Structures are given as C-alpha cells and as structure tokens.
CSV table of C-alpha atoms and ligand atoms in Angstrom, one decimal:
chain,number,residue,atom,x,y,z
A,1,MET,CA,72.4,-69.8,90.5
A,2,LYS,CA,75.7,-68.0,90.3
A,3,THR,CA,78.7,-69.1,92.4
A,4,LEU,CA,81.0,-66.5,94.0
A,5,PHE,CA,84.4,-67.7,95.2
A,6,VAL,CA,85.8,-65.3,97.9
A,7,VAL,CA,89.5,-65.7,98.7
A,8,PHE,CA,91.5,-64.0,101.5
A,9,GLY,CA,94.4,-64.9,103.7
A,10,THR,CA,95.6,-62.2,106.1
A,11,ARG,CA,94.3,-60.3,109.1
A,12,PRO,CA,93.4,-57.1,107.3
A,13,GLU,CA,91.7,-58.9,104.4
A,14,ALA,CA,89.6,-61.0,106.9
A,15,ILE,CA,88.5,-57.9,108.9
A,16,LYS,CA,87.4,-56.1,105.7
A,17,MET,CA,86.0,-59.1,103.8
A,18,CYS,CA,84.0,-60.8,106.6
A,19,PRO,CA,81.3,-58.0,106.6
A,20,LEU,CA,80.9,-58.5,102.8
A,21,VAL,CA,80.8,-62.3,103.1
A,22,LEU,CA,78.0,-62.0,105.6
A,23,GLU,CA,76.1,-59.8,103.2
A,24,LEU,CA,76.7,-62.0,100.2
A,25,LYS,CA,75.6,-65.1,102.2
A,26,LYS,CA,72.2,-63.5,102.9
A,27,GLN,CA,71.4,-63.5,99.1
A,28,THR,CA,69.5,-66.4,97.6
A,29,CYS,CA,70.6,-65.7,94.0
A,30,PHE,CA,74.3,-66.5,94.8
A,31,LYS,CA,76.1,-69.4,96.3
A,32,THR,CA,79.1,-67.9,98.2
A,33,ILE,CA,82.1,-70.1,98.8
A,34,VAL,CA,84.8,-68.8,101.1
A,35,CYS,CA,88.4,-69.9,100.8
A,36,THR,CA,91.3,-68.8,103.0
A,37,THR,CA,94.8,-69.3,101.7
A,38,GLY,CA,96.0,-69.4,105.4
A,39,GLN,CA,98.7,-66.9,104.6
A,40,HIS,CA,98.1,-65.9,108.2
A,41,LYS,CA,97.2,-68.5,110.8
A,42,GLU,CA,96.9,-67.4,114.4
A,43,MET,CA,96.2,-63.8,113.3
A,44,LEU,CA,93.3,-64.9,111.2
A,45,ARG,CA,91.5,-67.3,113.5
A,46,PRO,CA,90.0,-64.8,116.0
A,47,ILE,CA,88.6,-62.7,113.2
A,48,LEU,CA,86.8,-65.6,111.6
A,49,GLU,CA,85.4,-66.4,115.1
A,50,LEU,CA,84.2,-62.9,115.7
A,51,PHE,CA,82.3,-62.7,112.4
A,52,ASN,CA,81.3,-66.4,112.7
A,53,VAL,CA,82.6,-67.0,109.2
A,54,VAL,CA,83.6,-70.6,108.6
A,55,PRO,CA,85.7,-71.0,105.4
A,56,ASP,CA,84.7,-73.8,103.1
A,57,TYR,CA,88.3,-74.3,102.2
A,58,ASP,CA,91.6,-73.6,104.0
A,59,LEU,CA,94.7,-73.9,101.8
A,60,ASP,CA,96.9,-73.8,105.0
A,61,ILE,CA,99.9,-72.3,103.2
A,62,MET,CA,101.7,-70.4,106.0
A,63,LYS,CA,105.3,-71.3,106.8
A,64,GLN,CA,107.5,-69.6,109.4
A,65,ASP,CA,109.4,-66.6,107.8
A,66,GLN,CA,107.7,-67.2,104.4
A,67,THR,CA,109.0,-65.5,101.3
A,68,LEU,CA,107.0,-63.9,98.6
A,69,PHE,CA,107.8,-66.9,96.4
A,70,ASP,CA,106.5,-69.2,99.1
A,71,ILE,CA,103.1,-67.4,99.3
A,72,SER,CA,102.6,-66.9,95.6
A,73,SER,CA,103.7,-70.4,94.5
A,74,SER,CA,101.8,-72.3,97.1
A,75,THR,CA,98.6,-70.2,96.6
A,76,THR,CA,98.6,-70.7,92.8
A,77,GLU,CA,99.5,-74.4,93.1
A,78,LYS,CA,96.7,-75.1,95.6
A,79,LEU,CA,94.1,-72.8,94.2
A,80,ARG,CA,94.3,-73.9,90.5
A,81,PRO,CA,92.7,-77.4,90.9
A,82,LEU,CA,90.1,-76.1,93.4
A,83,ILE,CA,88.9,-73.2,91.1
A,84,ASP,CA,89.1,-75.5,88.1
A,85,LYS,CA,86.8,-78.0,89.9
A,86,ILE,CA,84.3,-75.4,91.2
A,87,GLN,CA,84.3,-73.2,88.1
A,88,PRO,CA,82.8,-70.1,89.9
A,89,ASP,CA,81.2,-67.3,88.0
A,90,ALA,CA,83.5,-64.8,89.7
A,91,ILE,CA,86.3,-64.7,92.2
A,92,ILE,CA,86.4,-61.9,94.8
A,93,VAL,CA,89.7,-60.6,96.3
A,94,HIS,CA,90.6,-57.8,98.6
A,95,GLY,CA,93.4,-55.2,98.6
A,96,ASP,CA,97.0,-55.7,97.9
A,97,THR,CA,98.4,-58.9,99.6
A,98,THR,CA,100.2,-61.6,97.8
A,99,THR,CA,97.2,-63.9,98.5
A,100,ALA,CA,95.0,-61.4,96.5
A,101,PHE,CA,97.6,-61.1,93.7
A,102,ALA,CA,98.2,-64.9,93.3
A,103,THR,CA,94.5,-65.6,93.4
A,104,THR,CA,93.9,-63.0,90.7
A,105,LEU,CA,96.6,-64.6,88.6
A,106,VAL,CA,94.8,-68.0,88.9
A,107,GLY,CA,91.5,-66.3,87.9
A,108,TYR,CA,93.1,-64.7,84.9
A,109,TYR,CA,94.8,-67.9,83.7
A,110,LEU,CA,91.5,-69.8,84.1
A,111,ARG,CA,89.6,-66.9,82.4
A,112,ILE,CA,87.3,-66.4,85.4
A,113,PRO,CA,86.2,-62.8,86.2
A,114,VAL,CA,87.9,-61.3,89.2
A,115,ILE,CA,86.2,-58.7,91.4
A,116,HIS,CA,88.5,-56.4,93.3
A,117,VAL,CA,87.4,-54.9,96.6
A,118,GLU,CA,89.5,-51.8,97.8
A,119,ALA,CA,90.7,-51.0,94.3
A,120,GLY,CA,92.6,-48.0,92.9
A,121,LEU,CA,94.9,-47.2,95.9
A,122,ARG,CA,98.2,-45.9,94.6
A,123,THR,CA,101.6,-44.5,95.8
A,124,ASN,CA,102.9,-44.9,92.3
A,125,ASP,CA,106.1,-46.4,93.6
A,126,SER,CA,106.3,-50.2,93.1
A,127,PHE,CA,108.7,-50.6,96.0
A,128,SER,CA,106.8,-48.6,98.6
A,129,PRO,CA,104.9,-50.3,100.1
A,130,TYR,CA,106.6,-53.5,98.8
A,131,PRO,CA,105.1,-55.7,97.3
A,132,GLU,CA,101.7,-54.2,97.9
A,133,GLU,CA,101.8,-51.4,95.4
A,134,PHE,CA,102.7,-53.8,92.5
A,135,ASN,CA,100.1,-56.3,93.7
A,136,ARG,CA,97.2,-53.8,93.7
A,137,CYS,CA,98.1,-52.4,90.3
A,138,ALA,CA,98.3,-55.9,88.8
A,139,ILE,CA,95.0,-56.9,90.4
A,140,ASP,CA,93.2,-53.8,89.1
A,141,LYS,CA,94.6,-54.4,85.6
A,142,ILE,CA,93.0,-57.8,85.4
A,143,SER,CA,89.8,-57.3,87.4
A,144,SER,CA,86.4,-57.2,85.7
A,145,ILE,CA,84.9,-55.1,88.5
A,146,CYS,CA,86.8,-52.7,90.7
A,147,PHE,CA,85.3,-51.4,93.9
A,148,ALA,CA,87.1,-48.2,94.9
A,149,PRO,CA,86.8,-46.9,98.5
A,150,THR,CA,87.0,-43.2,97.7
A,151,ASN,CA,86.8,-40.6,94.8
A,152,LYS,CA,90.5,-40.4,94.7
A,153,ALA,CA,90.9,-44.2,94.2
A,154,TYR,CA,88.1,-44.2,91.6
A,155,ALA,CA,89.9,-41.4,89.7
A,156,ASN,CA,93.2,-43.4,89.7
A,157,LEU,CA,91.4,-46.3,88.0
A,158,ILE,CA,89.8,-44.1,85.3
A,159,GLN,CA,93.1,-42.3,84.7
A,160,GLU,CA,94.8,-45.6,84.1
A,161,GLY,CA,92.3,-46.5,81.5
A,162,LYS,CA,89.8,-48.7,83.3
A,163,ASP,CA,86.3,-48.7,81.8
A,164,PRO,CA,84.2,-46.4,84.0
A,165,GLU,CA,81.3,-48.9,83.6
A,166,SER,CA,83.4,-51.5,85.6
A,167,CYS,CA,84.5,-49.2,88.4
A,168,TYR,CA,82.4,-48.0,91.4
A,169,ASN,CA,83.1,-45.7,94.4
A,170,VAL,CA,81.5,-47.5,97.3
A,171,GLY,CA,83.4,-46.6,100.5
A,172,ASN,CA,85.5,-49.0,102.5
A,173,THR,CA,84.3,-52.2,104.2
A,174,ALA,CA,86.7,-51.2,107.0
A,175,ILE,CA,83.9,-48.9,108.2
A,176,ASP,CA,81.3,-51.7,108.0
A,177,ALA,CA,83.6,-53.9,110.1
A,178,LEU,CA,83.6,-51.3,112.9
A,179,LYS,CA,80.0,-52.1,113.7
A,180,TYR,CA,81.2,-55.5,114.8
A,181,THR,CA,84.2,-54.3,116.9
A,182,SER,CA,82.8,-51.6,119.1
A,183,ASN,CA,82.1,-53.6,122.2
A,184,GLY,CA,85.6,-54.7,123.2
A,185,ASN,CA,87.5,-54.1,126.4
A,186,ILE,CA,91.2,-53.5,127.0
A,187,ASP,CA,93.1,-56.4,128.4
A,188,LYS,CA,93.2,-56.0,132.3
A,189,ASN,CA,97.0,-56.3,132.5
A,190,ILE,CA,97.5,-53.6,130.0
A,191,GLU,CA,94.8,-51.4,131.6
A,192,ASP,CA,96.6,-51.5,135.0
A,193,LYS,CA,99.9,-50.4,133.4
A,194,ILE,CA,98.5,-47.5,131.4
A,195,LYS,CA,96.5,-45.8,134.3
A,196,GLY,CA,97.1,-42.1,134.5
A,197,LYS,CA,99.5,-42.0,131.5
A,198,ARG,CA,99.1,-40.9,127.9
A,199,LEU,CA,98.9,-44.0,125.8
A,200,ILE,CA,100.6,-44.5,122.5
A,201,THR,CA,99.7,-47.6,120.5
A,202,LEU,CA,102.4,-48.9,118.1
A,203,THR,CA,102.2,-51.3,115.2
A,204,ALA,CA,104.9,-52.0,112.6
A,205,HIS,CA,105.4,-54.8,110.1
A,206,ARG,CA,106.2,-53.6,106.6
A,207,ARG,CA,108.7,-55.7,104.5
A,208,GLU,CA,110.3,-52.5,103.1
A,209,SER,CA,111.3,-51.5,106.7
A,210,PHE,CA,113.2,-54.8,107.4
A,211,ASP,CA,116.4,-53.2,106.2
A,212,GLY,CA,117.0,-50.5,108.9
A,213,GLY,CA,113.5,-48.9,109.0
A,214,LEU,CA,112.2,-50.9,112.0
A,215,GLU,CA,115.4,-50.3,114.0
A,216,SER,CA,115.1,-46.6,113.3
A,217,ILE,CA,111.4,-46.6,114.4
A,218,PHE,CA,112.0,-48.5,117.6
A,219,LYS,CA,114.9,-46.1,118.6
A,220,SER,CA,112.4,-43.2,118.3
A,221,ILE,CA,110.0,-45.1,120.6
A,222,VAL,CA,112.7,-45.5,123.3
A,223,GLU,CA,113.7,-41.8,123.0
A,224,ILE,CA,110.0,-40.7,123.2
A,225,THR,CA,109.6,-42.6,126.5
A,226,GLN,CA,112.8,-41.0,127.8
A,227,LYS,CA,111.6,-37.5,126.8
A,228,TYR,CA,108.0,-37.8,128.2
A,229,ASP,CA,107.6,-39.5,131.5
A,230,ASP,CA,103.8,-39.5,131.3
A,231,VAL,CA,103.8,-41.6,128.1
A,232,VAL,CA,103.4,-45.4,127.9
A,233,VAL,CA,103.7,-47.3,124.7
A,234,VAL,CA,101.8,-50.6,124.0
A,235,TYR,CA,103.1,-52.6,121.0
A,236,PRO,CA,101.1,-55.7,120.0
A,237,MET,CA,103.9,-57.2,118.0
A,238,HIS,CA,103.2,-58.7,114.5
A,239,LYS,CA,104.0,-62.4,114.4
A,240,ASN,CA,106.7,-62.0,111.7
A,241,PRO,CA,110.0,-63.1,113.2
A,242,ASN,CA,111.8,-60.4,111.2
A,243,VAL,CA,109.8,-57.8,113.1
A,244,ARG,CA,110.2,-59.4,116.5
A,245,LYS,CA,113.9,-59.8,116.5
A,246,HIS,CA,114.4,-56.0,116.3
A,247,ALA,CA,111.6,-55.3,118.8
A,248,TYR,CA,113.3,-57.7,121.4
A,249,ASP,CA,116.7,-56.1,120.7
A,250,ILE,CA,115.6,-52.5,121.2
A,251,LEU,CA,112.3,-52.3,123.1
A,252,THR,CA,112.9,-54.6,126.1
A,253,ASN,CA,113.9,-53.5,129.7
A,254,ASN,CA,111.7,-50.4,129.6
A,255,ASP,CA,108.8,-50.3,132.0
A,256,ARG,CA,106.9,-47.8,129.9
A,257,ILE,CA,107.1,-50.0,126.7
A,258,ILE,CA,104.7,-52.9,126.8
A,259,LEU,CA,105.3,-55.6,124.3
A,260,CYS,CA,102.4,-58.1,123.7
A,261,GLU,CA,101.0,-60.6,121.3
A,262,PRO,CA,98.7,-59.3,118.5
A,263,LEU,CA,95.3,-58.3,120.1
A,264,ASP,CA,92.0,-59.5,118.9
A,265,VAL,CA,90.4,-56.8,116.9
A,266,LEU,CA,87.8,-55.8,119.6
A,267,SER,CA,90.6,-55.3,122.2
A,268,PHE,CA,92.7,-53.5,119.6
A,269,HIS,CA,90.0,-51.1,118.7
A,270,SER,CA,89.3,-50.3,122.4
A,271,LEU,CA,93.0,-49.8,122.9
A,272,MET,CA,93.0,-47.3,119.9
A,273,LYS,CA,90.0,-45.5,121.3
A,274,LYS,CA,91.8,-45.0,124.6
A,275,SER,CA,95.1,-44.0,122.9
A,276,TYR,CA,96.3,-40.4,122.9
A,277,LEU,CA,98.1,-41.3,119.6
A,278,THR,CA,98.8,-44.3,117.4
A,279,LEU,CA,102.1,-44.8,115.5
A,280,THR,CA,101.8,-47.3,112.7
A,281,ASP,CA,102.9,-48.5,109.3
A,282,SER,CA,99.6,-50.3,108.8
A,283,GLY,CA,97.2,-49.6,105.9
A,284,GLY,CA,94.0,-50.5,107.7
A,285,ILE,CA,94.7,-48.6,110.8
A,286,GLN,CA,94.9,-45.4,108.8
A,287,GLU,CA,91.4,-46.0,107.6
A,288,GLU,CA,90.0,-46.8,111.0
A,289,ALA,CA,91.7,-43.9,112.9
A,290,PRO,CA,89.3,-41.2,112.0
A,291,SER,CA,86.3,-43.3,113.1
A,292,LEU,CA,88.0,-44.3,116.3
A,293,GLY,CA,88.9,-40.7,117.1
A,294,CYS,CA,92.6,-41.5,117.4
A,295,PRO,CA,95.4,-39.3,115.8
A,296,VAL,CA,97.8,-41.4,113.8
A,297,VAL,CA,101.5,-40.9,112.8
A,298,VAL,CA,102.3,-43.1,109.8
A,299,LEU,CA,105.7,-44.7,109.9
A,300,ARG,CA,106.3,-44.9,106.2
A,301,ASP,CA,107.7,-42.7,103.5
A,302,LYS,CA,104.6,-42.9,101.3
A,303,THR,CA,101.0,-43.7,101.8
A,304,GLU,CA,98.3,-44.8,99.3
A,305,ARG,CA,95.7,-43.5,101.8
A,306,MET,CA,95.9,-39.7,101.4
A,307,GLU,CA,92.3,-39.2,102.4
A,308,ALA,CA,92.9,-39.4,106.1
A,309,ILE,CA,95.9,-37.1,105.8
A,310,GLU,CA,93.7,-34.6,104.0
A,311,ALA,CA,90.9,-35.1,106.6
A,312,GLY,CA,93.5,-34.2,109.2
A,313,THR,CA,93.7,-37.3,111.4
A,314,VAL,CA,96.9,-38.7,110.0
A,315,VAL,CA,100.4,-37.4,109.5
A,316,LEU,CA,103.1,-39.0,107.4
A,317,ALA,CA,106.4,-39.3,109.3
A,318,GLY,CA,108.5,-41.9,107.5
A,319,THR,CA,111.0,-44.1,109.5
A,320,ASP,CA,113.7,-41.5,110.4
A,321,THR,CA,114.2,-41.5,114.1
A,322,ASN,CA,114.6,-37.7,114.5
A,323,ARG,CA,111.7,-36.9,112.2
A,324,ILE,CA,109.3,-39.3,114.2
A,325,ILE,CA,110.4,-37.8,117.5
A,326,SER,CA,109.8,-34.2,116.2
A,327,ILE,CA,106.3,-35.0,114.8
A,328,VAL,CA,105.3,-36.9,117.9
A,329,SER,CA,106.6,-34.2,120.2
A,330,ASN,CA,104.6,-31.6,118.3
A,331,ILE,CA,101.4,-33.6,119.0
A,332,LEU,CA,102.3,-34.4,122.6
A,333,ASP,CA,103.2,-30.8,123.3
A,334,ASN,CA,100.3,-29.0,121.7
A,335,ASN,CA,96.7,-29.9,122.8
A,336,GLU,CA,95.2,-27.9,119.9
A,337,VAL,CA,97.2,-29.9,117.3
A,338,HIS,CA,96.1,-33.2,119.0
A,339,ASP,CA,92.5,-32.2,119.3
A,340,LYS,CA,92.2,-31.1,115.7
A,341,MET,CA,93.6,-34.5,114.6
A,342,LYS,CA,91.2,-36.3,117.0
A,343,ASN,CA,88.1,-34.6,115.7
A,344,ALA,CA,88.5,-35.0,111.9
A,345,ILE,CA,85.8,-36.6,109.9
A,346,ASN,CA,86.0,-40.2,108.5
A,347,PRO,CA,86.4,-40.1,104.7
A,348,TYR,CA,85.8,-43.8,104.0
A,349,GLY,CA,82.1,-44.1,103.7
A,350,ASP,CA,79.0,-44.8,105.8
A,351,GLY,CA,79.4,-48.4,106.8
A,352,MET,CA,77.1,-49.6,104.0
A,353,THR,CA,79.8,-50.6,101.6
A,354,SER,CA,79.1,-54.4,101.7
A,355,ASN,CA,75.5,-53.8,100.9
A,356,LYS,CA,76.4,-51.5,97.9
A,357,ILE,CA,78.9,-54.1,96.6
A,358,THR,CA,76.4,-56.9,96.9
A,359,ASN,CA,73.7,-54.9,94.9
A,360,ILE,CA,76.2,-54.1,92.2
A,361,ILE,CA,77.3,-57.7,91.8
A,362,LYS,CA,73.6,-58.7,91.6
A,363,ASN,CA,73.1,-56.3,88.8
A,364,TYR,CA,76.2,-57.4,87.0
A,365,PHE,CA,74.9,-61.0,86.9
A,366,ALA,CA,71.4,-59.9,86.0
A,367,GLU,CA,72.8,-58.1,83.0
A,368,ALA,CA,75.3,-60.7,82.0
B,1,LIG,C1,101.1,-59.7,105.0
B,1,LIG,C2,100.9,-59.0,103.7
B,1,LIG,C3,100.8,-57.5,103.9
B,1,LIG,C4,99.8,-57.1,105.0
B,1,LIG,C5,100.1,-57.9,106.3
B,1,LIG,C6,99.1,-57.7,107.3
B,1,LIG,C7,102.0,-59.9,101.7
B,1,LIG,C8,103.2,-60.1,100.9
B,1,LIG,N1,102.1,-59.2,102.8
B,1,LIG,O1,102.4,-59.3,105.5
B,1,LIG,O2,100.5,-56.8,102.7
B,1,LIG,O3,99.9,-55.7,105.3
B,1,LIG,O4,100.1,-59.3,105.9
B,1,LIG,O5,99.5,-58.1,108.6
B,1,LIG,O6,101.0,-60.3,101.3
B,1,LIG,N2,103.1,-65.2,111.1
B,1,LIG,C9,102.6,-66.1,112.0
B,1,LIG,N3,101.3,-66.2,112.3
B,1,LIG,C10,100.4,-65.5,111.6
B,1,LIG,C11,100.8,-64.5,110.7
B,1,LIG,C12,102.1,-64.4,110.4
B,1,LIG,O7,103.4,-66.8,112.6
B,1,LIG,O8,99.2,-65.6,111.9
B,1,LIG,C13,104.5,-65.0,110.8
B,1,LIG,C14,105.0,-66.2,109.9
B,1,LIG,O9,106.3,-66.5,110.3
B,1,LIG,C15,105.0,-65.7,108.5
B,1,LIG,C16,105.4,-64.2,108.8
B,1,LIG,O10,104.7,-63.9,110.0
B,1,LIG,O11,105.9,-66.4,107.7
B,1,LIG,C17,105.1,-63.2,107.7
B,1,LIG,O12,103.8,-63.3,107.3
B,1,LIG,P1,103.4,-62.7,105.8
B,1,LIG,O13,102.0,-62.9,105.6
B,1,LIG,O14,104.4,-63.3,104.8
B,1,LIG,O15,103.8,-61.2,105.9
B,1,LIG,P2,103.2,-60.0,106.7
B,1,LIG,O16,104.2,-59.1,107.1
B,1,LIG,O17,102.2,-60.6,107.7
B,2,LIG,N1,94.7,-55.1,114.3
B,2,LIG,C1,94.3,-56.1,115.2
B,2,LIG,N2,95.1,-56.4,116.3
B,2,LIG,C2,96.4,-55.9,116.4
B,2,LIG,C3,96.8,-55.0,115.5
B,2,LIG,C4,96.0,-54.6,114.4
B,2,LIG,O1,93.2,-56.6,115.1
B,2,LIG,O2,97.1,-56.3,117.4
B,2,LIG,C5,93.8,-54.8,113.2
B,2,LIG,C6,93.7,-53.3,112.9
B,2,LIG,O3,92.6,-52.7,113.6
B,2,LIG,C7,93.4,-53.3,111.4
B,2,LIG,C8,94.2,-54.5,110.9
B,2,LIG,O4,94.5,-55.3,112.0
B,2,LIG,O5,92.0,-53.6,111.2
B,2,LIG,C9,95.4,-54.0,110.2
B,2,LIG,O6,96.2,-55.1,110.0
B,2,LIG,P1,97.8,-55.0,109.6
B,2,LIG,O7,98.3,-53.8,110.2
B,2,LIG,O8,98.4,-56.3,110.0
B,2,LIG,O9,97.7,-54.9,108.0
B,2,LIG,P2,97.6,-53.8,106.9
B,2,LIG,O10,96.4,-53.0,107.2
B,2,LIG,O11,98.9,-52.9,107.1
B,2,LIG,O12,97.6,-54.5,105.6
C-alpha cells in the first residue's frame, strides 16, 4: 500500500486541503497521513473541526510575530526526521505558503516526490505577493505532479518547461470546500449592527503591505464610511500583530467600522454572501467571491488570480487610498456596475477537484 504524506499549516491551506484529505482517506489503496506544521494555531483549529480532520502530527511551530526564517527553519528541522522515518511514497503540499515551500525542500533533499495542489499561479514578480510568488515558483520547479486550478495556470507551467504529462488542469478545491461551508449564520452581534446598511467585508494581511500599504488601505476605509452614511464595514482582523497595530491606530472610534476576531469559515462565508462588497488582499477570497455572489475589490498591485477579474467579479485596486476610494465609489454609486460584478460566473471548477486529483494520483501509482 502506498503512503501519502499531506502537509499544511495555515488557514487557507487547511480550507482547501481538507476536502482532498477526506477524499484520499476514502481510498483503500493509500494510507494518508496528515501533518500540520502549526504555522497557524487559533486560525487553523476551527477548520480542522469543521471538516473533522485530525492531524496525525502537529509540528506546533507558530511563534508570535514569526519571521520567514522562523517558519522555514523550524519546518525543515522538525519535518526532516519525521519524513525520514515514515518514508512516504509522495508528499502533498498546497499553494504558496512558507509551510508548503519548506516542506517541498525537505521532500527534494530526501528525494521523495512532491505533489503540488494549486500549481501554476503567477504574477511574475517575486516580491508581489511576498514571499508567495517565489514559494509557488520554487514548489512547481521541484514537484513531480502539478495540479493547476485553471487553463491559465496550466499554460504557465507548460510555458516554464514542465512536462505536460505531469501537469493537470483540475479546478480549485476552494470550490469543493464551499459544499461544507454553506450552512453558516452571521454572528448575532454583527447582524444587529449591519441592519438596513450596505455591508462591506474587509480582510487584509499581506507582508508586502506592512510598509505603508495597510495604513493607506485603512485610511480609505475611514474615508469611505465618511462619504457614505449607509455603509458599515466589518473587519475580521488577521491575528498578525503587524496588521492589528495599524488597524487599532486607524480604524477605532468609528461606529460604522466593526473590528472583530477572525471568523470561522461558515460565519465568514455567510458574511460575504450578505455583503454588498468585499475589500481584500486575500488570495482565497478572490476564488470564492464568484461562487458567493459578492463583488470583490483587491487591495494589491498584482494578482496571480486573473480569472475572476476576467469573469467580472473582481477589480484590482492596489493600496493607494484615493484609487481605492474611487473604485469603491464607482461600485457603490452604480447599481448596474455592482450587479454585473455580482452575477459573474465562477471560473474555478465544478467542486469535484478533490475527486479528480485522487483519481490521477491513483493512476500515477498504478503506472509507477
Ligand atoms: C501566512 C502565509 C500567507 C497566507 C496567510 C493566510 C507565509 C509566509 N505566509 O501569512 O501566504 O496568505 O498565512 O492567512 O507562509 N497568528 C496567530 N494565530 C494564528 C495565526 C497567526 O497568533 O492562528 C499570528 C502570529 O503572531 C504569527 C503571525 O500571526 O507569528 C503571522 O503568521 P504567519 O503565518 O507568519 O503570516 P501570515 O500573514 O498569517
Ligand atoms: N476566512 C475565514 N475567516 C475570516 C477571514 C477569511 O474563514 O475571518 C477564509 C476565507 O473564506 C478564505 C481563507 O480564509 O477561504 C483565506 O485566508 P487568508 O485570506 O488568510 O489567506 P490567503 O487566501 O490570502 O492565502
């Protein structure tokens, strides 16, 4: 029997890997071992509970205000003896986090095949997003199988010289995950405060925005609430202290800006469904937005997810205060612009991605 070793560590990886873990665990021809690095702690736990996934190993690496060196060094140090002992037939990683990159490096050093889920996304700028663009390119370079979520991502891999026999366009497991998150309710406290208003959901956490970008984003939020008295903004703040200090400096003392803890994914998706608009620098939210029927303004200069922009649900705004205000005003002022964004079609697959990936891995081992 073949052994698969699945590793993830952050909130978005968990949301998009759990549906695949559940599918892999149904198979009798594999043993599937799940390991979390614990790069995230509080933000990971509710997702594991929702999907009822119990990791076999938890490396428990998270430190307050951790650096990229902290994450990569503790992951490689703790994973090496574990993988060396288990000797899996393949390691499965997701996306572009430093957990995924450091795990891939361990796989490469130990000569164990790596399988990359959500491969081929590119901005072609190693510092935007930072360090994710470098991470995903390096992971793809080393991986034995790349699962691209779209035609565009698949084409990027082929253009970079990957063997077409090792790359597959399978859709994104983010859409599979939505089947598990559709029954949530908005927190009662938040619901009372947003009654009769147009709701804007905000999330922001990117490392490349720590140097001025976050302040500029938060100033635009204050000005938008001053310009539109029927707008209320809910911001489930990322746990990163670098994010929170700017949020507390700029966004407090405004009764139409609600700061709260990160929401569990069921509540977050119901919040998005109720939102007139979401402002975000998140990657995963750009993928979910078309399926949740919520227009999205992306608070970054570049995105590796052009598909939802082309589908019409997402607009790229960057972090400049005036540009954000102008783009948001255009949506708030024009119903037809808003409705067109709301009704675009999801470009990320049919929700059967985990099943497709599982079948391809089965064939890979059958032929090996
Ligand atoms: C990480 C990923 C990023 C991904 C994001 C999703 C890297 C380098 N970054 O960034 O690609 O988009 O996750 O959210 O891999 N913290 C807690 N509790 C938690 C989680 C975080 O307290 O459950 C705090 C800790 O102080 C931690 C800090 O947030 O040190 C930063 O976490 P980290 O994983 O390094 O960075 P993210 O910005 O979350
Ligand atoms: N999300 C959540 N609760 C929140 C904010 C976001 O469950 O309070 C979910 C969101 O629906 C998406 C994922 O977390 O599935 C995105 O995570 P994040 O923005 O942290 O990471 P990124 O996608 O940018 O890597």
